[in-house]
């Protein structure tokens, strides 16, 4: 019996990041067209992946947008709603912030999506990386406050989903009874952040909506352990992934949950080509213009160090780290950089090339389809992952290699389903045996 991997395909689109959008074959002009997303969705569904995924931010980086389209995106829930019409089985994971959203509106929106796609929507719960100025705040709330709000927001959403259960729908023509009002109830929530009476005016669809969480600080992990069916993780190496997975499973157990009900899915950044040399070239070409000052600024943000005068060939060591590193948007990403410095004593030049600094600190494979296959199989065999979220980079060819060669290879090896057994997102996630 083989436990399959749960694999999601990010539509971010990471394969246009860096300089990749400048390639002649990038199809950049189609970036905001539905057909652009549909073409990948069709391939991901043909490969029997668990879900399509769209991250989200609620602000525009006006400096970064001059050279790359990273932060200029469409509303993820609307894109996924449209994709629900051209797909039939694959899950659809949208991202919504608990810091800036409204629980009543989101509960209704997600249940609407759940009906329209017959059980294929999922919610990636984020406390957000920024955007406070668009929501009347001068500063991001503290990490503690964001997670207190996230917990209350999620509790309210779940209570609202329970307030109008699908069982309440009778729809008996002969008796003229549409719904059983006894099964519909208010939630009378009076909390620190929200006052919500309920019930929701949208009935719940029978299939449960999976909750995915992103953010791996201590508080983030505890929150995930209490509610998440899966965690979107930033795990640049296997030891980070294993530590996170072991820790989340332990925390879930301590809270009385079955640890196998919390799945750890790191982002996997793939630069694939026919040969390793070509893959390296693809990676280099994609990142050749990457602004060094932005990367140094990011390390400064994570560590509290001032590095503008630091020689490129001088190692940064644990002793160089200030005791208290300043304010960070994401403890998860800051901790990964600090951990890397403590572990490897890299020079500044070497540090600037690491995925923790260049990318989103995701697991990165630069090589052939076979290289990727072997690495995924090894991480799985070592108990580091329950699956991953695929974020191909560099080119459309790389997307194609990931979806039409790597995924079938994983399926042939019994690591990924070769046909859908279910038609709901939760069905895919809870399917444990091929
Ligand atoms: C892998 C990963 C993906 C994330 N994706 C998003 C996202 O799409 N949108 C967003 O606003 N925040 C995103 N975040 C930010 C988290 O929701 C969270 O706000 C941030 O990491 C701070 O929490 P922490 O201190 O627990 O890390 C992501 C974080 C991680 C680690």
XYZ file of C-alpha atoms and ligand atoms in Angstrom:
465
model
C 0.000 0.000 0.000
C 1.407 3.366 -0.973
C 0.458 6.669 0.497
C 0.225 9.110 -2.405
C 1.518 12.629 -2.409
C -0.954 15.478 -2.341
C 0.148 17.838 -5.066
C -1.113 21.305 -5.881
C -0.257 23.442 -8.896
C 0.334 27.123 -8.249
C -1.068 29.446 -10.893
C 0.861 32.387 -9.389
C 2.426 32.478 -12.235
C 5.960 31.771 -11.042
C 7.160 30.837 -14.550
C 6.917 34.536 -15.457
C 8.931 35.680 -12.413
C 12.304 37.388 -12.630
C 13.187 37.879 -16.264
C 11.186 34.891 -17.531
C 8.321 37.108 -18.702
C 10.692 38.793 -21.180
C 11.212 35.612 -23.211
C 9.655 35.696 -26.678
C 7.575 32.645 -25.838
C 6.383 33.853 -22.404
C 2.828 34.743 -23.571
C 3.001 37.670 -21.150
C 0.235 39.531 -22.999
C -2.187 36.741 -22.054
C -1.333 36.939 -18.343
C -4.732 38.274 -17.266
C -6.858 36.240 -19.691
C -8.951 33.316 -18.543
C -7.527 31.138 -21.334
C -4.052 31.577 -19.791
C -5.188 29.935 -16.553
C -7.396 27.396 -18.315
C -4.508 25.988 -20.318
C -2.588 25.100 -17.150
C -5.667 23.982 -15.252
C -6.428 21.454 -17.997
C -2.912 19.986 -17.771
C -2.978 19.863 -13.980
C -6.314 18.059 -14.035
C -5.084 15.635 -16.708
C -2.203 14.831 -14.304
C -4.776 14.195 -11.503
C -3.346 16.730 -9.100
C -5.212 17.489 -5.871
C -5.683 21.187 -6.498
C -4.938 24.417 -8.303
C -3.709 27.187 -6.048
C -3.610 30.963 -6.129
C -1.790 32.988 -3.456
C -2.764 36.619 -2.918
C -1.575 39.968 -1.659
C -3.626 43.088 -1.071
C -1.020 45.681 -2.001
C 1.144 46.579 -4.965
C 4.927 46.818 -4.732
C 5.297 49.809 -7.042
C 9.063 49.446 -7.236
C 9.031 45.736 -8.056
C 6.257 46.107 -10.627
C 8.540 48.183 -12.836
C 10.583 45.122 -13.730
C 8.321 42.170 -12.947
C 4.649 41.412 -12.507
C 4.950 39.499 -9.237
C 2.549 41.502 -7.135
C 0.116 42.608 -9.841
C -2.475 39.869 -9.843
C -6.143 39.139 -10.287
C -8.559 38.337 -7.481
C -7.806 34.660 -6.771
C -11.317 33.615 -5.785
C -12.832 35.037 -8.954
C -10.200 33.374 -11.146
C -10.782 30.028 -9.446
C -14.565 30.436 -9.753
C -14.098 30.832 -13.489
C -11.807 27.796 -13.611
C -14.443 25.765 -11.812
C -16.426 25.914 -15.038
C -13.727 24.414 -17.266
C -12.617 21.697 -14.829
C -14.553 18.896 -13.144
C -12.458 17.176 -10.458
C -9.469 19.199 -9.384
C -9.620 21.176 -6.103
C -9.456 24.978 -6.184
C -7.471 26.577 -3.370
C -7.990 30.298 -2.913
C -6.213 32.620 -0.494
C -8.010 34.998 1.855
C -6.561 37.168 4.596
C -8.005 37.082 8.097
C -6.359 40.420 8.901
C -8.181 42.427 6.252
C -11.251 40.379 5.301
C -14.696 39.991 6.791
C -15.768 36.571 8.105
C -19.450 36.775 7.142
C -18.670 37.776 3.557
C -15.918 35.185 3.197
C -18.016 32.363 4.711
C -20.716 33.130 2.143
C -18.320 33.508 -0.764
C -16.583 30.189 -0.072
C -19.857 28.284 0.360
C -21.109 29.819 -2.880
C -17.974 28.548 -4.578
C -18.459 25.189 -2.902
C -21.928 24.869 -4.469
C -20.874 26.130 -7.881
C -17.952 23.688 -8.039
C -19.669 20.882 -6.137
C -17.236 20.639 -3.294
C -13.949 21.677 -4.861
C -13.060 24.906 -3.055
C -10.404 25.238 -0.319
C -9.283 28.204 1.782
C -5.621 29.141 2.260
C -5.766 31.144 5.485
C -3.159 33.905 5.606
C -2.650 36.640 8.160
C -1.060 38.645 5.284
C 2.355 39.990 4.434
C 1.293 43.632 4.154
C -1.379 45.946 2.796
C -2.300 47.757 6.032
C -2.435 51.151 4.273
C -5.233 49.896 2.062
C -7.323 49.064 5.101
C -7.021 52.182 7.238
C -4.047 51.041 9.347
C -0.669 52.745 9.752
C 1.109 49.600 10.863
C 0.589 45.881 10.503
C -0.925 44.536 13.733
C 1.556 42.531 15.844
C 2.031 38.859 15.024
C 0.134 37.942 18.202
C -2.824 40.120 17.349
C -2.920 38.847 13.773
C -3.104 35.249 14.970
C -5.719 36.045 17.653
C -7.794 37.617 14.913
C -7.113 34.680 12.573
C -8.355 32.234 15.190
C -11.519 34.211 15.898
C -12.136 34.873 12.176
C -11.815 31.171 11.366
C -14.040 30.143 14.296
C -16.725 32.547 13.061
C -16.480 31.280 9.482
C -16.811 27.670 10.631
C -19.699 28.489 12.957
C -21.475 30.264 10.085
C -20.979 27.233 7.841
C -22.641 25.165 10.559
C -25.474 27.664 11.012
C -27.281 26.681 7.819
C -26.368 23.031 7.192
C -27.261 21.281 3.958
C -29.503 18.904 5.963
C -31.809 21.844 6.595
C -32.734 21.891 2.920
C -35.899 19.783 2.612
C -37.306 21.041 -0.711
C -40.415 18.863 -0.466
C -42.710 19.974 -3.268
C -45.740 18.038 -1.997
C -45.536 19.411 1.534
C -44.441 22.823 0.381
C -41.544 22.775 2.848
C -38.335 24.318 1.576
C -36.162 24.190 4.689
C -36.244 22.935 8.270
C -35.827 26.130 10.280
C -35.107 24.095 13.419
C -31.772 23.072 11.939
C -30.865 26.653 11.089
C -29.546 28.729 13.978
C -27.815 31.964 14.842
C -24.229 31.907 16.105
C -24.477 34.941 18.454
C -20.769 35.545 18.328
C -19.450 38.403 20.506
C -15.667 38.301 20.447
C -12.620 40.541 20.641
C -12.797 41.487 16.958
C -16.179 40.421 15.572
C -19.847 40.644 16.478
C -21.819 38.263 14.258
C -25.364 37.064 14.896
C -25.840 34.658 11.974
C -27.157 32.461 10.563
C -25.482 32.574 7.141
C -27.941 33.177 4.323
C -26.123 30.674 2.101
C -26.666 27.006 2.924
C -23.566 24.850 3.278
C -22.715 22.378 0.543
C -22.371 18.814 1.913
C -18.611 18.528 1.171
C -16.342 20.026 3.848
C -14.061 22.880 2.757
C -10.368 22.090 3.445
C -8.479 24.698 5.460
C -4.869 25.288 4.503
C -2.648 27.573 6.569
C 0.563 29.427 5.664
C 2.890 30.855 8.337
C 5.237 28.811 10.520
C 6.158 30.918 13.558
C 5.402 29.296 16.920
C 1.968 30.943 17.003
C 1.352 30.111 13.358
C 2.145 26.446 13.954
C -0.129 26.251 16.974
C -2.948 27.822 14.972
C -2.340 25.400 12.082
C -2.229 22.418 14.435
C -5.633 23.383 15.793
C -7.522 23.774 12.521
C -5.588 23.103 9.302
C -6.039 20.098 7.036
C -2.776 21.066 5.348
C 0.003 23.596 5.712
C 1.636 25.505 2.864
C 5.242 25.562 4.016
C 8.456 27.341 3.122
C 11.012 24.534 3.533
C 14.256 25.175 1.628
C 15.892 21.942 2.808
C 14.836 18.528 3.997
C 15.783 19.065 7.619
C 13.576 22.175 7.841
C 10.706 20.230 6.267
C 11.115 17.268 8.619
C 11.315 19.457 11.691
C 8.153 21.306 10.655
C 6.248 18.143 9.824
C 7.259 16.378 13.060
C 6.425 19.451 15.094
C 3.018 20.015 13.476
C 2.080 16.371 13.890
C 3.140 16.475 17.564
C 1.153 19.644 18.174
C -1.925 18.220 16.421
C -1.699 15.050 18.556
C -1.428 17.108 21.729
C -4.645 18.858 20.708
C -6.393 15.512 20.310
C -6.256 15.426 16.520
C -5.125 12.544 14.325
C -1.668 13.749 13.186
C -2.177 12.373 9.693
C -4.968 14.915 9.272
C -2.453 17.731 9.024
C -0.492 17.469 5.788
C 2.677 19.411 5.152
C 3.002 20.719 1.602
C 6.133 22.805 0.935
C 6.320 25.058 -2.082
C 8.534 23.380 -4.690
C 10.307 25.690 -7.085
C 11.237 23.736 -10.207
C 13.681 24.776 -12.913
C 13.465 21.832 -15.297
C 15.122 21.266 -18.648
C 16.376 18.407 -20.804
C 19.861 18.579 -19.243
C 21.242 19.904 -15.940
C 23.285 22.492 -17.819
C 20.185 23.848 -19.548
C 18.307 23.908 -16.259
C 21.130 25.911 -14.630
C 21.114 28.319 -17.574
C 17.355 28.700 -17.235
C 17.712 29.536 -13.548
C 20.553 31.984 -14.202
C 18.715 33.681 -17.062
C 15.637 34.091 -14.884
C 17.505 35.736 -12.024
C 20.222 37.659 -13.834
C 18.738 41.101 -13.156
C 17.680 40.407 -9.598
C 18.264 43.619 -7.694
C 21.106 43.069 -5.220
C 19.987 45.956 -2.990
C 16.555 44.427 -2.585
C 18.110 41.115 -1.588
C 20.447 42.814 0.895
C 17.458 44.789 2.227
C 15.582 41.532 2.750
C 18.477 40.010 4.764
C 18.632 43.214 6.803
C 14.909 42.974 7.473
C 15.272 39.361 8.590
C 18.380 39.759 10.760
C 18.492 43.404 11.873
C 22.054 43.629 10.444
C 23.227 46.550 8.304
C 25.005 44.975 5.344
C 25.457 47.690 2.740
C 29.229 47.940 3.464
C 29.733 44.200 4.184
C 32.357 42.621 1.837
C 30.860 39.976 -0.454
C 33.528 37.392 0.493
C 33.210 37.843 4.271
C 31.213 35.160 6.096
C 28.285 36.158 8.279
C 28.221 34.112 11.462
C 25.946 33.583 14.419
C 28.092 36.022 16.461
C 27.346 38.785 13.950
C 23.610 38.503 14.476
C 22.041 41.160 16.712
C 20.327 39.665 19.770
C 17.006 41.129 18.794
C 16.180 41.298 15.146
C 13.790 44.083 14.232
C 10.313 44.031 12.832
C 9.595 41.416 10.181
C 6.584 40.802 8.000
C 6.982 37.060 8.252
C 8.719 35.349 11.162
C 8.747 32.193 9.072
C 10.932 33.728 6.372
C 13.133 35.614 8.875
C 13.740 32.478 10.941
C 14.775 30.570 7.812
C 17.443 33.184 6.975
C 18.702 33.314 10.577
C 18.806 29.521 10.747
C 20.791 29.394 7.484
C 23.361 31.897 8.802
C 23.752 29.965 12.061
C 24.106 26.638 10.296
C 26.310 27.402 7.305
C 28.360 30.571 8.064
C 28.025 31.675 4.422
C 29.689 34.697 2.883
C 27.339 37.519 1.963
C 27.879 36.656 -1.732
C 26.850 33.031 -1.176
C 23.901 34.023 1.019
C 22.541 36.268 -1.729
C 22.216 33.247 -4.036
C 20.237 31.032 -1.658
C 16.506 30.305 -2.153
C 15.828 31.666 1.347
C 16.900 35.060 -0.026
C 16.156 34.876 -3.773
C 12.796 33.204 -3.723
C 10.116 32.554 -1.170
C 12.439 30.188 0.722
C 10.948 27.284 -1.135
C 12.496 23.904 -1.806
C 14.261 24.298 -5.130
C 15.214 21.736 -7.759
C 17.277 22.839 -10.741
C 17.815 19.902 -13.091
C 16.109 17.263 -15.176
C 12.754 15.549 -14.661
C 14.671 12.564 -13.258
C 16.499 14.805 -10.764
C 13.172 16.189 -9.584
C 11.604 12.749 -9.381
C 14.507 11.386 -7.284
C 14.516 14.338 -4.939
C 10.741 14.189 -4.378
C 10.894 10.449 -3.784
C 13.708 10.913 -1.282
C 11.944 13.706 0.675
C 8.823 11.549 0.804
C 10.784 8.458 1.918
C 12.431 10.486 4.695
C 9.086 11.598 6.103
C 9.675 15.257 5.210
C 6.522 15.883 3.149
C 2.955 14.803 2.523
C 3.024 16.433 -0.884
C 3.985 19.813 -2.310
C 2.775 22.865 -4.151
C 4.398 23.029 -7.554
C 5.790 26.446 -8.518
C 7.652 25.997 -11.816
C 9.985 28.813 -12.861
C 11.781 30.106 -15.932
C 9.565 29.185 -18.878
C 6.418 27.545 -20.174
C 8.565 24.570 -21.140
C 9.320 24.088 -17.466
C 5.574 24.135 -16.664
C 5.045 21.589 -19.386
C 7.826 19.310 -18.159
C 6.426 19.452 -14.625
C 2.864 18.638 -15.611
C 3.291 16.309 -18.561
C 6.469 14.423 -17.611
C 7.256 14.706 -13.922
C 3.699 14.115 -12.687
C 3.108 11.005 -14.840
C 6.449 9.657 -13.619
C 5.333 10.125 -10.017
C 2.046 8.407 -10.871
C 3.879 5.473 -12.497
C 5.873 5.087 -9.281
C 2.650 5.019 -7.225
C 3.402 8.370 -5.590
C 0.493 10.157 -7.240
C -2.941 8.868 -8.210
C -3.344 7.809 -11.851
C -7.066 8.574 -11.847
C -9.421 10.530 -9.626
C -11.273 8.458 -7.041
C -13.203 11.492 -5.775
C -14.607 14.683 -7.164
C -14.234 16.897 -4.075
C -11.151 18.643 -2.729
C -11.574 17.024 0.697
C -11.998 13.671 -1.035
C -8.566 14.054 -2.664
C -6.925 15.157 0.577
C -8.313 12.329 2.669
C -7.635 9.618 0.089
C -4.661 7.830 1.585
C -4.238 4.616 -0.402
C -3.818 4.189 -4.145
C 4.709 29.516 2.423
C 3.988 30.777 2.793
C 3.043 31.301 1.908
C 2.362 32.489 2.220
N 1.450 32.992 1.327
C 0.860 34.178 1.585
C -0.041 34.779 0.639
O -0.330 34.240 -0.432
N -0.569 35.977 0.938
C -0.301 36.628 2.113
O -0.817 37.723 2.320
N 0.512 36.077 3.044
C 1.104 34.887 2.795
N 1.948 34.344 3.730
C 2.161 35.064 5.001
C 1.550 34.365 6.200
O 0.151 34.236 6.101
C 1.865 35.116 7.463
O 1.180 36.367 7.474
C 3.322 35.419 7.635
O 4.128 34.321 7.291
C 3.559 35.807 9.094
O 3.251 34.731 9.947
P 4.421 33.947 10.675
O 5.016 34.958 11.615
O 3.760 32.799 11.352
O 5.390 33.534 9.626
C 2.630 33.152 3.446
C 3.564 32.607 4.336
C 4.241 31.432 4.023
C 5.245 30.887 5.008
